[in-house]
CSV table of C-alpha atoms in Angstrom, one decimal:
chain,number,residue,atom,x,y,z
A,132,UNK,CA,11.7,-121.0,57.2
A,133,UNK,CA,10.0,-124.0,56.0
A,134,UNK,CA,12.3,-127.2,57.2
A,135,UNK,CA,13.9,-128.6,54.6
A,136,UNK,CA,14.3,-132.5,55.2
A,137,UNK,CA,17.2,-134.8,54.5
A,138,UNK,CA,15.3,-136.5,52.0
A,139,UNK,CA,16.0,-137.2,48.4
A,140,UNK,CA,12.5,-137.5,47.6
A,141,UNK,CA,10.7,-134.8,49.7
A,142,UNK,CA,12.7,-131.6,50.2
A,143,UNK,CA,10.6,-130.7,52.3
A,144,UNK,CA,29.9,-113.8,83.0
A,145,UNK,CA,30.5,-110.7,83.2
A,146,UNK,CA,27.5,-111.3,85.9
A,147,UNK,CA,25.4,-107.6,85.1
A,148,UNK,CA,23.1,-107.8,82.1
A,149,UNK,CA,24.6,-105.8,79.0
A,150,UNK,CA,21.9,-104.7,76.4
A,151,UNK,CA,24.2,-104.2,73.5
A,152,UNK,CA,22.6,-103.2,69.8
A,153,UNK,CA,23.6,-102.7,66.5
A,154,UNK,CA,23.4,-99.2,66.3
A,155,UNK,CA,26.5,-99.2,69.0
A,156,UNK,CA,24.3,-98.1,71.7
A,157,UNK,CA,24.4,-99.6,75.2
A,158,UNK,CA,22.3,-100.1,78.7
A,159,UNK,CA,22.9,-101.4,82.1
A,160,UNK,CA,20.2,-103.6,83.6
A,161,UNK,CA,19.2,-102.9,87.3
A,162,UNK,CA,19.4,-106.3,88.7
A,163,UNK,CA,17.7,-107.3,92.6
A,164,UNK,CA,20.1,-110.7,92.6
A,165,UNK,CA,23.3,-109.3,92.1
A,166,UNK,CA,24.1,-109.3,95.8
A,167,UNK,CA,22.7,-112.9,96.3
A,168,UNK,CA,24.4,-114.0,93.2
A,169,UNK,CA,27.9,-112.7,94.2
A,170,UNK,CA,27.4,-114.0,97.4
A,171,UNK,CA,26.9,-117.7,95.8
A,172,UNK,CA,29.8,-117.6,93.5
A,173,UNK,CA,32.2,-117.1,96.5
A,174,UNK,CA,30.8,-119.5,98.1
A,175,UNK,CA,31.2,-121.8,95.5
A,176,UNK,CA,34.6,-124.1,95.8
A,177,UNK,CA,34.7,-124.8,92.1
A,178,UNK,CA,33.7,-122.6,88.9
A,179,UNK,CA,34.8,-123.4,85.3
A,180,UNK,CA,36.0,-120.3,84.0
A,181,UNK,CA,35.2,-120.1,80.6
A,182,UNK,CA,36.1,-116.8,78.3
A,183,UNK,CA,33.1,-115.0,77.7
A,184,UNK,CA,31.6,-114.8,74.0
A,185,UNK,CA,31.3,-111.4,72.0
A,186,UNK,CA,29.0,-110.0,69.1
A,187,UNK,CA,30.4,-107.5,67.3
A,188,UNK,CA,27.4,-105.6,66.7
A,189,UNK,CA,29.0,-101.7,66.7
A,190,UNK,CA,27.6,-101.1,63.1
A,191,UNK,CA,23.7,-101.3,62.3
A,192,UNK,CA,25.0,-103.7,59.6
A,193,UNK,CA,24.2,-106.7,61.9
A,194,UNK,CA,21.3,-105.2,63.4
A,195,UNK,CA,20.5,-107.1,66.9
A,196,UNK,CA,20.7,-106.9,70.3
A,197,UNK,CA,22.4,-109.2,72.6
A,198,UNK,CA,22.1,-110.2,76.2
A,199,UNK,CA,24.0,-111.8,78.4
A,200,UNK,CA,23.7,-113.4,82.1
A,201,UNK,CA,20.0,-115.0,81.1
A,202,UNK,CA,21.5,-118.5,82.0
A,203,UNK,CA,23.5,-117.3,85.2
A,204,UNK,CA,20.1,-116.5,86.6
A,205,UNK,CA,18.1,-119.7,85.4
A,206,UNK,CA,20.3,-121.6,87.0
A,207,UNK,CA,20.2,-120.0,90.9
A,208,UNK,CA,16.0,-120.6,90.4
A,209,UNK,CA,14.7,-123.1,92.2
A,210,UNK,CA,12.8,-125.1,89.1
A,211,UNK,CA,11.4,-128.3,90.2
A,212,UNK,CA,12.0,-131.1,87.7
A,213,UNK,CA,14.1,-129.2,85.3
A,214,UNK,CA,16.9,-129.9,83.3
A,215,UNK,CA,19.4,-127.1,82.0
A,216,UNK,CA,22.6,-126.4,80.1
A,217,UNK,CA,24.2,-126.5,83.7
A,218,UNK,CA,21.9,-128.6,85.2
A,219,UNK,CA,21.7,-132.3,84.7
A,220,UNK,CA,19.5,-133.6,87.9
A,221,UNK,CA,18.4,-131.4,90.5
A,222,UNK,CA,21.1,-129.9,91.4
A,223,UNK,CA,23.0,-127.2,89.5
A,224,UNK,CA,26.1,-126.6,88.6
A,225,UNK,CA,28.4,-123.3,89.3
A,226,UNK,CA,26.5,-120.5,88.0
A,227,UNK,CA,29.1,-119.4,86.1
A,228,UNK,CA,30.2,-122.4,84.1
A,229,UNK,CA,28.7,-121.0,80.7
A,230,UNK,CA,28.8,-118.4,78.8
A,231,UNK,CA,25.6,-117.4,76.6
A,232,UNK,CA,24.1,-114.9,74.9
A,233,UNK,CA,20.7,-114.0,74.0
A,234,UNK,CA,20.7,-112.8,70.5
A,235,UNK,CA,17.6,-110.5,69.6
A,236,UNK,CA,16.6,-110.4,65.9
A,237,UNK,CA,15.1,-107.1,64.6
A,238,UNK,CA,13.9,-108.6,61.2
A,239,UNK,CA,11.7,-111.3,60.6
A,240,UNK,CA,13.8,-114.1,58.5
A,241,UNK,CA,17.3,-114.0,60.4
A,242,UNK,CA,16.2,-116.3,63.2
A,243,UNK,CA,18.1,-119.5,61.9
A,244,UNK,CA,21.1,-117.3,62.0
A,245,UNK,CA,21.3,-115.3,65.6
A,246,UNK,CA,20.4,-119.2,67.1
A,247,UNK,CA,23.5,-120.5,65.5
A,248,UNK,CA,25.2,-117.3,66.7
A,249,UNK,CA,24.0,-118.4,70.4
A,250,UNK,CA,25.2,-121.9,69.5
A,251,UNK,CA,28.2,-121.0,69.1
A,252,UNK,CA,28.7,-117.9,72.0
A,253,UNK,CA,28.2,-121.4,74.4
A,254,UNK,CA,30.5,-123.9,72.3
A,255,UNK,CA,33.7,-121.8,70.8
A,256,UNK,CA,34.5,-121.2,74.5
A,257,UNK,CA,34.8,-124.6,75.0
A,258,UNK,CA,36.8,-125.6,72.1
A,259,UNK,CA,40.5,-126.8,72.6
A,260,UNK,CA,43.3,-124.3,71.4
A,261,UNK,CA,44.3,-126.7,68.7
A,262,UNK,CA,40.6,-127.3,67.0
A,263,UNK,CA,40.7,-126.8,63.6
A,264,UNK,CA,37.7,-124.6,63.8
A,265,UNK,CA,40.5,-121.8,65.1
A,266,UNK,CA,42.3,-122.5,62.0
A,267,UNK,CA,38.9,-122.4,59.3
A,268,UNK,CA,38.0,-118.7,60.6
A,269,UNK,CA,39.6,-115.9,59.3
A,270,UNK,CA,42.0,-113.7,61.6
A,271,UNK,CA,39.2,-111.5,62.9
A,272,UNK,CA,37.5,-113.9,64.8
A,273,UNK,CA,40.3,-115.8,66.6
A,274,UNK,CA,40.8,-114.7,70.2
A,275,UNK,CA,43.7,-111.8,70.1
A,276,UNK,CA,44.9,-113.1,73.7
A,277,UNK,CA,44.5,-115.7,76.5
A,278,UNK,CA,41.6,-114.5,78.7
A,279,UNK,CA,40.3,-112.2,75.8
A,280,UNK,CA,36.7,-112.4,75.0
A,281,UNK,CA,35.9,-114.9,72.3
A,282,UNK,CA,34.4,-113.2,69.1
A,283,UNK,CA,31.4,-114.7,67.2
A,284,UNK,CA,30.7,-114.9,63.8
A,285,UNK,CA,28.4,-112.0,62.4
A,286,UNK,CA,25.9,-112.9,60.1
A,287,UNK,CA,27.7,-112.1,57.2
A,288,UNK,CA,30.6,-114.4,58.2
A,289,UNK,CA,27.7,-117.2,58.5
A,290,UNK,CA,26.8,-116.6,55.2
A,291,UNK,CA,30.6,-116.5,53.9
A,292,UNK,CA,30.9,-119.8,55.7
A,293,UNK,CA,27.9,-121.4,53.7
A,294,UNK,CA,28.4,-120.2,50.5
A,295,UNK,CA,32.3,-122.0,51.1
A,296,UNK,CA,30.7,-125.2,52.5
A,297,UNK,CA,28.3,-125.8,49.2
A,298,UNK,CA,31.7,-124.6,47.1
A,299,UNK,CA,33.4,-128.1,48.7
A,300,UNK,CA,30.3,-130.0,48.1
A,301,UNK,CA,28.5,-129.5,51.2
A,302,UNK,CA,24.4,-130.2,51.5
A,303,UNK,CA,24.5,-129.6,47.1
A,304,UNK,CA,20.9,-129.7,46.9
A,305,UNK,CA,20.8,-126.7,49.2
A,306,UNK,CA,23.3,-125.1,47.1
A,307,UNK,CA,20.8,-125.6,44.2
A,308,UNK,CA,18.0,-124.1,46.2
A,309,UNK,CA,19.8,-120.6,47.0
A,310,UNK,CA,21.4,-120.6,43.7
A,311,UNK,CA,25.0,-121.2,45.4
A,312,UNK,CA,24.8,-117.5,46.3
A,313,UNK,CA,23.4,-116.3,50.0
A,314,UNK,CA,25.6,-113.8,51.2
A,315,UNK,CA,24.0,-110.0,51.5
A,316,UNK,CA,20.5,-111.6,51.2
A,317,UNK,CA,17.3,-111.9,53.8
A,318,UNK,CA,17.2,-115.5,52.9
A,319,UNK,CA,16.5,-117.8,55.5
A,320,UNK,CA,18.0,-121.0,56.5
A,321,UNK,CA,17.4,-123.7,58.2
A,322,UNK,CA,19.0,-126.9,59.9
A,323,UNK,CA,20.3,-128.3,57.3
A,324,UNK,CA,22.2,-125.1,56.4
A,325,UNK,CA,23.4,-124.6,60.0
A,326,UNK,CA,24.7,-128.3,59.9
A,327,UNK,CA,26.5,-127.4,56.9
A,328,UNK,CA,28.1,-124.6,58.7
A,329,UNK,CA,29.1,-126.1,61.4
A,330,UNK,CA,30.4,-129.1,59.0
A,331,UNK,CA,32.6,-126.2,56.9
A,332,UNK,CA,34.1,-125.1,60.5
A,333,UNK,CA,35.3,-128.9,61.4
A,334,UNK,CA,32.2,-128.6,64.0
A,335,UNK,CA,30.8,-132.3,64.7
A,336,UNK,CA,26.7,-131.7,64.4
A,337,UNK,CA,23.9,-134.3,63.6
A,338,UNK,CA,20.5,-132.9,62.7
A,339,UNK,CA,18.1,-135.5,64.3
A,340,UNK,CA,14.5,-135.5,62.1
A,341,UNK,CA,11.3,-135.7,64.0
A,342,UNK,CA,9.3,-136.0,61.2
A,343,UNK,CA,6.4,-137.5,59.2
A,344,UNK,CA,4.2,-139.6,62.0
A,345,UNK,CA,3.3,-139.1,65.2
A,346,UNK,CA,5.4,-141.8,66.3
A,347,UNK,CA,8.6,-140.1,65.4
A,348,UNK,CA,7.5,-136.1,66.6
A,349,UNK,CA,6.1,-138.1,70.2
A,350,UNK,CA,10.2,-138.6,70.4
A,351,UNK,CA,11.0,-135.1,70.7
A,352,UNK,CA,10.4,-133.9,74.4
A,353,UNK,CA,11.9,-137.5,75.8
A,354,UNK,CA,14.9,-136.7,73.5
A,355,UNK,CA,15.4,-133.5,74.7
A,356,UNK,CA,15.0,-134.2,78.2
A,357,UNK,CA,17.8,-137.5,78.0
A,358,UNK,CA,20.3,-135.0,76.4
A,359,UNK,CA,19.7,-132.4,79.3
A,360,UNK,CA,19.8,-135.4,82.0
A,361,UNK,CA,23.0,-137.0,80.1
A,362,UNK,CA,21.3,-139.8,79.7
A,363,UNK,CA,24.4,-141.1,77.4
A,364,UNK,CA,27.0,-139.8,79.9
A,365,UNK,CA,28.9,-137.0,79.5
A,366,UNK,CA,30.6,-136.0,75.5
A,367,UNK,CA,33.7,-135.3,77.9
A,368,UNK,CA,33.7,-139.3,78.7
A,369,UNK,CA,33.1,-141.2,75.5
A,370,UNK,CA,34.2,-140.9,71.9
A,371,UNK,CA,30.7,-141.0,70.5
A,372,UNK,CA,30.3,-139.1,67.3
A,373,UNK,CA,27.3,-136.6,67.3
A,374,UNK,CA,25.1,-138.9,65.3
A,375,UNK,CA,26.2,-141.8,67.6
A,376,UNK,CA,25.5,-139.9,70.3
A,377,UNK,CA,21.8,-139.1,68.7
A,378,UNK,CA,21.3,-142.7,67.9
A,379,UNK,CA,21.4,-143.2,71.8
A,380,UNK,CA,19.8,-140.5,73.0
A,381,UNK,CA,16.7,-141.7,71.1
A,382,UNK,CA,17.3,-145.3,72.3
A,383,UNK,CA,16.7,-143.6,75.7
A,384,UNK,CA,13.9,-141.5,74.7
A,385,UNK,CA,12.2,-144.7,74.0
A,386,UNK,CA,12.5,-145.8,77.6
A,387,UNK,CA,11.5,-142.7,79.1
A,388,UNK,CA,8.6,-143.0,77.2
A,389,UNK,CA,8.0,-146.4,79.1
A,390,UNK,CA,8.4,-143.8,82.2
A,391,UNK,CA,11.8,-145.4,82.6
A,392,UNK,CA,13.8,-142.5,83.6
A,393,UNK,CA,17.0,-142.9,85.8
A,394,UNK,CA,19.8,-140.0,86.1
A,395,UNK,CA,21.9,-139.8,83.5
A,396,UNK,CA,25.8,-138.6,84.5
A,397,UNK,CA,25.2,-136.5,87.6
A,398,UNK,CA,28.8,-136.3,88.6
A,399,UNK,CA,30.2,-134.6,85.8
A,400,UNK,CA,30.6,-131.0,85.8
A,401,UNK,CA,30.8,-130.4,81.9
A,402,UNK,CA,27.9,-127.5,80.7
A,403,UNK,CA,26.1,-128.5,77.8
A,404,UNK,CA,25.5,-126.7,74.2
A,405,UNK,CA,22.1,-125.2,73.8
A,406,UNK,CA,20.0,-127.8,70.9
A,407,UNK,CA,18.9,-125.7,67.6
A,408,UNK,CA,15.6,-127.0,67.3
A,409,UNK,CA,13.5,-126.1,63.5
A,410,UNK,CA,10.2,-126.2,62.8
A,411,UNK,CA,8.1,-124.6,59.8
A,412,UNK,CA,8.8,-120.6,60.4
A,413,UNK,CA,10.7,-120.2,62.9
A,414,UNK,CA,13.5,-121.8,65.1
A,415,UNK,CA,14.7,-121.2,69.0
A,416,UNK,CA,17.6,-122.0,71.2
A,417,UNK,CA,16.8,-125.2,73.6
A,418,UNK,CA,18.3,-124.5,76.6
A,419,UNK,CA,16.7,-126.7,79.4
A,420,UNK,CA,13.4,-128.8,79.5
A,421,UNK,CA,10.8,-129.2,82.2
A,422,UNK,CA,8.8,-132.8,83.1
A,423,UNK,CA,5.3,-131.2,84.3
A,424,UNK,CA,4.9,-134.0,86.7
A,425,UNK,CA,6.5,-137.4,88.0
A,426,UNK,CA,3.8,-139.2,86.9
A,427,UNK,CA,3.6,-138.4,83.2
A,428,UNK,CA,5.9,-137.8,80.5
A,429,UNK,CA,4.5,-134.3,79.5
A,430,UNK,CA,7.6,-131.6,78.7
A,431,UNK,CA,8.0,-128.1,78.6
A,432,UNK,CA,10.8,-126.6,76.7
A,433,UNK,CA,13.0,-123.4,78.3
A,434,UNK,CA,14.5,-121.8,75.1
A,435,UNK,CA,15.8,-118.5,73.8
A,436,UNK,CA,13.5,-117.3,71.4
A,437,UNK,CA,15.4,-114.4,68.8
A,438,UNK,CA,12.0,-113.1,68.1
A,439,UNK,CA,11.8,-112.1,71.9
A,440,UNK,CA,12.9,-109.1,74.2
A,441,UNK,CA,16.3,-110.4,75.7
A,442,UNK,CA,16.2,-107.5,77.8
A,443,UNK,CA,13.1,-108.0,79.5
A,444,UNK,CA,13.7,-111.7,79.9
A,445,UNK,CA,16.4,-110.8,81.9
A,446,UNK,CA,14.8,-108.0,84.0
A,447,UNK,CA,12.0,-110.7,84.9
A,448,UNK,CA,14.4,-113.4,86.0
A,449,UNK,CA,16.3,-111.0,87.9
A,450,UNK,CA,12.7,-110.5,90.0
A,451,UNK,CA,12.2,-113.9,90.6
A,452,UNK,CA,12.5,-112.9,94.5
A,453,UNK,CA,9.4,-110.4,94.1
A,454,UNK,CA,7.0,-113.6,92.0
A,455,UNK,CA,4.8,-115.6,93.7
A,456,UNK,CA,6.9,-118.6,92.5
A,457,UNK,CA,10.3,-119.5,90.9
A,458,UNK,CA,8.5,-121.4,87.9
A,459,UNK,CA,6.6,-117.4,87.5
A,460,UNK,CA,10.0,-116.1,86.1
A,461,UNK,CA,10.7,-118.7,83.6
A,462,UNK,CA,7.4,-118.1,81.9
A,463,UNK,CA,9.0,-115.9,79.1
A,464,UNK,CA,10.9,-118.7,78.1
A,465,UNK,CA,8.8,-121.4,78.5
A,466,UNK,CA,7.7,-122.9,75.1
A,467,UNK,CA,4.9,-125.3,75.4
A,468,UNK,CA,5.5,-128.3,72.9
A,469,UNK,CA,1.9,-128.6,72.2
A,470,UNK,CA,2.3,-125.4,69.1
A,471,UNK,CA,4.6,-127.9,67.2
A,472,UNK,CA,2.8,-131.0,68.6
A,473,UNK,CA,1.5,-131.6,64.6
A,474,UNK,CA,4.7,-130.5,63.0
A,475,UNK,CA,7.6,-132.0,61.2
A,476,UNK,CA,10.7,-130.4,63.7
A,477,UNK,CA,14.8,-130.7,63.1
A,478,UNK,CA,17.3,-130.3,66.1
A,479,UNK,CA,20.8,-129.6,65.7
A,480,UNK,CA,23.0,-130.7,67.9
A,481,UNK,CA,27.0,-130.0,68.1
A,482,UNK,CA,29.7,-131.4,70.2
A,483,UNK,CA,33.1,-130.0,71.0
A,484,UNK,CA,34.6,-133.1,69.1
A,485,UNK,CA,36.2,-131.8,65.9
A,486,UNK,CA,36.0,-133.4,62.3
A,487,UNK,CA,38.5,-134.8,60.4
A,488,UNK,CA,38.8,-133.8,56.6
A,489,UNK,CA,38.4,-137.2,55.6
A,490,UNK,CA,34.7,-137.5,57.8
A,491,UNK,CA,33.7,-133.6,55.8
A,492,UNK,CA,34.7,-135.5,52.7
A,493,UNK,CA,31.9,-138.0,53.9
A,494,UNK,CA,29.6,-135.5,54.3
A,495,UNK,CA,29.6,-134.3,51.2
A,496,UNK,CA,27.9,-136.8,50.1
A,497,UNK,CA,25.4,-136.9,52.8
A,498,UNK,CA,23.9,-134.6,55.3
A,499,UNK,CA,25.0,-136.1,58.7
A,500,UNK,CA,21.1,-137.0,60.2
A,501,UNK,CA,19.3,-139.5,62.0
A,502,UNK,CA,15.9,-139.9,62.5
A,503,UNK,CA,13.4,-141.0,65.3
A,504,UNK,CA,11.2,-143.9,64.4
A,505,UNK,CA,12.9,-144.6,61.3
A,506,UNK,CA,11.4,-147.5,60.5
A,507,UNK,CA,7.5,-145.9,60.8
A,508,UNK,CA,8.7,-142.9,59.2
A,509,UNK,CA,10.0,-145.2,55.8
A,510,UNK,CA,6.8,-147.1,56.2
A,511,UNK,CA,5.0,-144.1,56.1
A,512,UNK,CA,6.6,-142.5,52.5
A,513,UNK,CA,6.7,-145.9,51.4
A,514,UNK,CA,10.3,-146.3,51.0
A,515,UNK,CA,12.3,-149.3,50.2
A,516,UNK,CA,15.2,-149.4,53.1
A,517,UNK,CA,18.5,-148.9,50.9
A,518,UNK,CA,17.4,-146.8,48.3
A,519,UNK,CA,18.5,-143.3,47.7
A,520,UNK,CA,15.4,-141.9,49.0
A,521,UNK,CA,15.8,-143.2,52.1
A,522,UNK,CA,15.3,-140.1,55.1
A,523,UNK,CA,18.8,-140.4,56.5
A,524,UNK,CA,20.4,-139.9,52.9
A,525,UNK,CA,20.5,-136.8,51.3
């Protein structure tokens, strides 16, 4: 999908690997780590046990496949200089701290939607009993016991959930562009509609812009890498709003781009939501972020990518042992930044903080976004600061 800016004036652990698809079939994947992995988590004296996220996919009406334990395994490699989900410096945390799944697409415009879906199989886990998000969903998806799997919204229920956020005011020039009416079709989305989602479902997200001038898109990879290092501290620690939060995080980017890069929190034990990162066409799941040296501030992103094989992805990390390297094992989910070097890219980012109505009220007259080099980015569409047409007002 083309991303669509906030812009008035330019729209622009269960451990083994499940294969699960929409047609209700199922397969097991043969997996060389499982001894060394269960031998790790009993030696581990601490694991956050977080309920593990499910798909109901047991009709070909969603039509995917999902994947789980892709994370568990990244995060036994050995990967030099890399920040993950559950890794904040160089040392990880328990294997088993997040739940994730990969969500496969088997169409070719529902991206936006099955990386909001893996969103969300990391955060609702981690949301408090008394969130309000438990009260927004309908029956079907609230947790039917304590220790029960955590269902995830299908893609119908995501498109139920936008069509309701434009009908209380949410992102109304979106609404105009889908006609108010999305549910049952092969549109796509986009951030800005994934934002409004998460708005509808009392879900505090920001979409940060990297847009317009190379100045601002340069921000992107030192960004990513101060929210995988907790650069900011930990959300569990400060009262930060997501866009304060992103405000900070790009005050930080700056000063890794001066090679200024100390540790961020590296005591806290808190995993991390995977980004939603946009760009024209397609979108992936950020889930880590790799400095090719110390001496330079070059970045390679680890993401799940819907378009790709979860399934095989799995079956090569679970070979690491048998590859020359560790870094050979990551390759199918290494996404090398120089493809959207040139290109205007969105990243959404949620927190586990909830919304008040009063702050969705606020929203609806704005989409809550910040973006890098804001200044050179005005400059460059010639904008008056304070006028509607500014980028951070929709």
């Amino acid at each position: 999908m083309a991303a669509r800016e906030n812009n008035t004036s330019c729209q622009v652990a269960s451990m083994p690997m499940t294969e699960r698809e929409g047609n209700g079939s199922s397969a097991l994947g043969k997996r060389n780590l499982e001894d060394f992995l269960q031998e790790r988590t009993r030696n581990e004296k601490s694991t956050l046990s977080l309920p593990m996220p499910f798909l109901n996919i047991d009709n070909c009406a969603e039509n995917a496949v999902t994947t789980e334990g892709v994370l568990q395994l990244i995060n036994i490699l050995d990967l030099p200089r890399t920040r993950t989900c559950c890794r904040s410096r160089e040392i990880s945390l328990p294997s088993f701290t997040l739940p994730l799944l990969h969500i496969q697409q088997k169409d070719k415009w529902s991206c936006g939607y099955r990386n909001l879906q893996m969103l969300m199989s990391a955060l609702i886990p981690q949301l408090r009993s008394d969130h309000p998000y438990h009260q927004r969903i309908p029956c079907s998806l609230r947790r039917s016991s304590v220790g029960a799997a955590v269902p995830i919204a299908s893609l119908k229920d995501l498109q139920k959930f936008l069509e309701a956020a434009w009908k209380v005011g949410l992102d109304s020039r979106g609404a105009e562009h889908y006609g108010s009416k999305i549910v049952g079709k092969s549109d796509e989305i986009g951030a800005v509609e994934v934002n409004s989602i998460l708005t509808f479902l009392y879900i505090d997200s920001v979409v940060v812009q990297f847009i317009r001038t190379a100045e601002s898109r340069e921000m992107l990879g030192p960004f990513v890498w101060s929210y995988f290092s907790k650069q900011t501290g930990c959300e569990c620690k400060t009262e930060h709003d997501s866009a304060t939060a992103a405000e900070r995080l790009l005050e930080c980017a700056k000063n890794l781009a001066k090679k200024d890069d100390a540790d961020g929190d590296t005591v806290c034990m808190c995993p991390l939501v995977p980004l939603y990162l946009q760009w024209e066409g397609h979108s992936v799941s950020v889930i880590g972020i790799r400095k090719l040296s110390l001496e330079d501030v070059q970045y390679q992103l680890i993401v799940l990518d819907p378009a790709k094989d979860g399934g095989k992805i799995h079956r090569t990390l679970s070979g690491a042992f048998d590859l020359r390297t560790t870094l050979d094992a990551i390759v199918p989910l290494v996404f090398d930044m120089r493809q959207i070097a040139e290109k205007d890219c969105q990243i959404v980012m949620a927190t586990k903080r909830p919304l008040t109505k009063e702050k969705i009220n606020d929203f609806r007259e704005r989409v809550n976004a910040v973006t890098a080099e804001r200044q050179t980015v005005i400059k460059h569409l010639g904008i008056v600061e304070g006028t509607a047409s500014t980028p951070t007002a929709n």
